Amino acid sequence: MTPDTQSPDAIDRTEDSSRCVSETILDATCGGRSIWLDENKNREDTLYIDRREEPAGFVDEAVADPPNNPNYEVSPDEVQDYRDLPYPDRTFNLVVFDPPHIIRGDGMKTLTGVMTKKYGALKAETWQSDLRQGFLELFRVLKFGGTLVFKFSDESVDFRTVVDLAPQPPLFGTTVRGGGSSVETRWFVFHKDCSVNTDTEQGGSS
Ligand SMILES: C[S@@+](CC[C@H](N)C(=O)[O-])C[C@H]1O[C@@H](n2cnc3c(N)ncnc32)[C@H](O)[C@@H]1O
């Protein structure tokens, strides 16, 4: 299966679709690797992937006012789509999933403002199926007993709606709303247990 509803171009999946990987941690949406502590931005045990590659300074080149993202780059180890990954079932101990949270009509196709340049966008027409497929695929490549850490901001969609797209509910996560801002970022922790729908073990297509 080659989903192409979120991104402008389809993925050429001619390589072996179940190749072996040595890393035990997968960052499925690495972007600028901002969530990682400095000493962990290039871990040998971690595979950093993203749907795109962008050179340093690409945000300021497009949105120069104010010029405050001179070094932001998207430099994944591999360009991959979290909806359709070429890794075997039950590969990783830990998966990090930090998808775009802003909804735009054409998704990742035309990224204009600073926020969408840096963090991408969900496609208005397909974001629910795209995220559901992403969760399924990431649960597929997660080992039983493994952990999936999910990060999201409720700018366009509320947390419950998004978390309900996962094949299993989270164990715990941020539950207290901070004061001030109307938009909040929350983290949720999922644990893959044996009761997960085994359809997700058949290659991620449901
Ligand atoms: C919120 S940003 C991630 C930020 C990153 N965690 C950091 O620390 O800087 C979301 C990222 O998901 C990527 N993305 C969007 N759709 C994707 C897909 N289908 N597969 C993989 N990555 C995708 C975007 O290119 C963007 O870099």
PDB file of C-alpha atoms in Angstrom, residues 26-29 49 81-85 87-92 94-99 130-143 146-150 167 192 200-201 203-204:
ATOM      1  CA  LEU A  26      12.451   5.304  16.089  1.00  0.00           C
ATOM      2  CA  ASP A  27      11.724   9.029  15.855  1.00  0.00           C
ATOM      3  CA  ALA A  28       8.979   8.905  13.224  1.00  0.00           C
ATOM      4  CA  THR A  29       8.713  12.678  12.733  1.00  0.00           C
ATOM      5  CA  ILE A  49      13.020   9.784   9.965  1.00  0.00           C
ATOM      6  CA  ASP A  81       6.256   8.266   5.571  1.00  0.00           C
ATOM      7  CA  TYR A  82       4.929   7.181   8.962  1.00  0.00           C
ATOM      8  CA  ARG A  83       1.839   5.763   7.235  1.00  0.00           C
ATOM      9  CA  ASP A  84       3.878   3.198   5.307  1.00  0.00           C
ATOM     10  CA  LEU A  85       7.233   2.152   6.757  1.00  0.00           C
ATOM     11  CA  TYR A  87      10.588  -1.907   8.693  1.00  0.00           C
ATOM     12  CA  PRO A  88       9.560  -5.350   9.972  1.00  0.00           C
ATOM     13  CA  ASP A  89       6.842  -5.870  12.569  1.00  0.00           C
ATOM     14  CA  ARG A  90       7.999  -5.452  16.174  1.00  0.00           C
ATOM     15  CA  THR A  91      11.357  -3.783  15.426  1.00  0.00           C
ATOM     16  CA  PHE A  92      11.626  -0.930  17.943  1.00  0.00           C
ATOM     17  CA  LEU A  94      10.584   2.990  21.698  1.00  0.00           C
ATOM     18  CA  VAL A  95       8.780   5.089  19.092  1.00  0.00           C
ATOM     19  CA  VAL A  96       8.401   8.874  19.180  1.00  0.00           C
ATOM     20  CA  PHE A  97       5.438  10.327  17.256  1.00  0.00           C
ATOM     21  CA  ASP A  98       5.177  14.121  17.004  1.00  0.00           C
ATOM     22  CA  PRO A  99       3.063  14.746  13.886  1.00  0.00           C
ATOM     23  CA  ASP A 130      -3.631   9.753   7.964  1.00  0.00           C
ATOM     24  CA  LEU A 131      -3.105   9.836  11.746  1.00  0.00           C
ATOM     25  CA  ARG A 132      -5.019   6.577  12.269  1.00  0.00           C
ATOM     26  CA  GLN A 133      -2.829   4.913   9.666  1.00  0.00           C
ATOM     27  CA  GLY A 134       0.258   6.477  11.283  1.00  0.00           C
ATOM     28  CA  PHE A 135      -0.655   5.083  14.703  1.00  0.00           C
ATOM     29  CA  LEU A 136      -1.358   1.639  13.217  1.00  0.00           C
ATOM     30  CA  GLU A 137       1.933   1.568  11.351  1.00  0.00           C
ATOM     31  CA  LEU A 138       3.920   2.755  14.368  1.00  0.00           C
ATOM     32  CA  PHE A 139       2.237   0.178  16.613  1.00  0.00           C
ATOM     33  CA  ARG A 140       3.103  -2.440  13.985  1.00  0.00           C
ATOM     34  CA  VAL A 141       6.841  -1.678  14.121  1.00  0.00           C
ATOM     35  CA  LEU A 142       6.771  -1.406  17.936  1.00  0.00           C
ATOM     36  CA  LYS A 143       7.698  -4.498  19.959  1.00  0.00           C
ATOM     37  CA  GLY A 146       7.318  -1.300  23.839  1.00  0.00           C
ATOM     38  CA  THR A 147       6.493   2.353  24.379  1.00  0.00           C
ATOM     39  CA  LEU A 148       5.113   4.946  21.989  1.00  0.00           C
ATOM     40  CA  VAL A 149       5.437   8.574  23.075  1.00  0.00           C
ATOM     41  CA  PHE A 150       2.961  10.891  21.354  1.00  0.00           C
ATOM     42  CA  PRO A 167      -5.359   1.298  18.349  1.00  0.00           C
ATOM     43  CA  LYS A 192       1.846  -1.921  23.317  1.00  0.00           C
ATOM     44  CA  THR A 200      -1.812  -3.959  12.735  1.00  0.00           C
ATOM     45  CA  GLU A 201       0.753  -6.752  12.538  1.00  0.00           C
ATOM     46  CA  GLY A 203       1.783  -4.517   7.380  1.00  0.00           C
ATOM     47  CA  GLY A 204      -0.130  -1.553   8.686  1.00  0.00           C
TER      48      GLY A 204
END
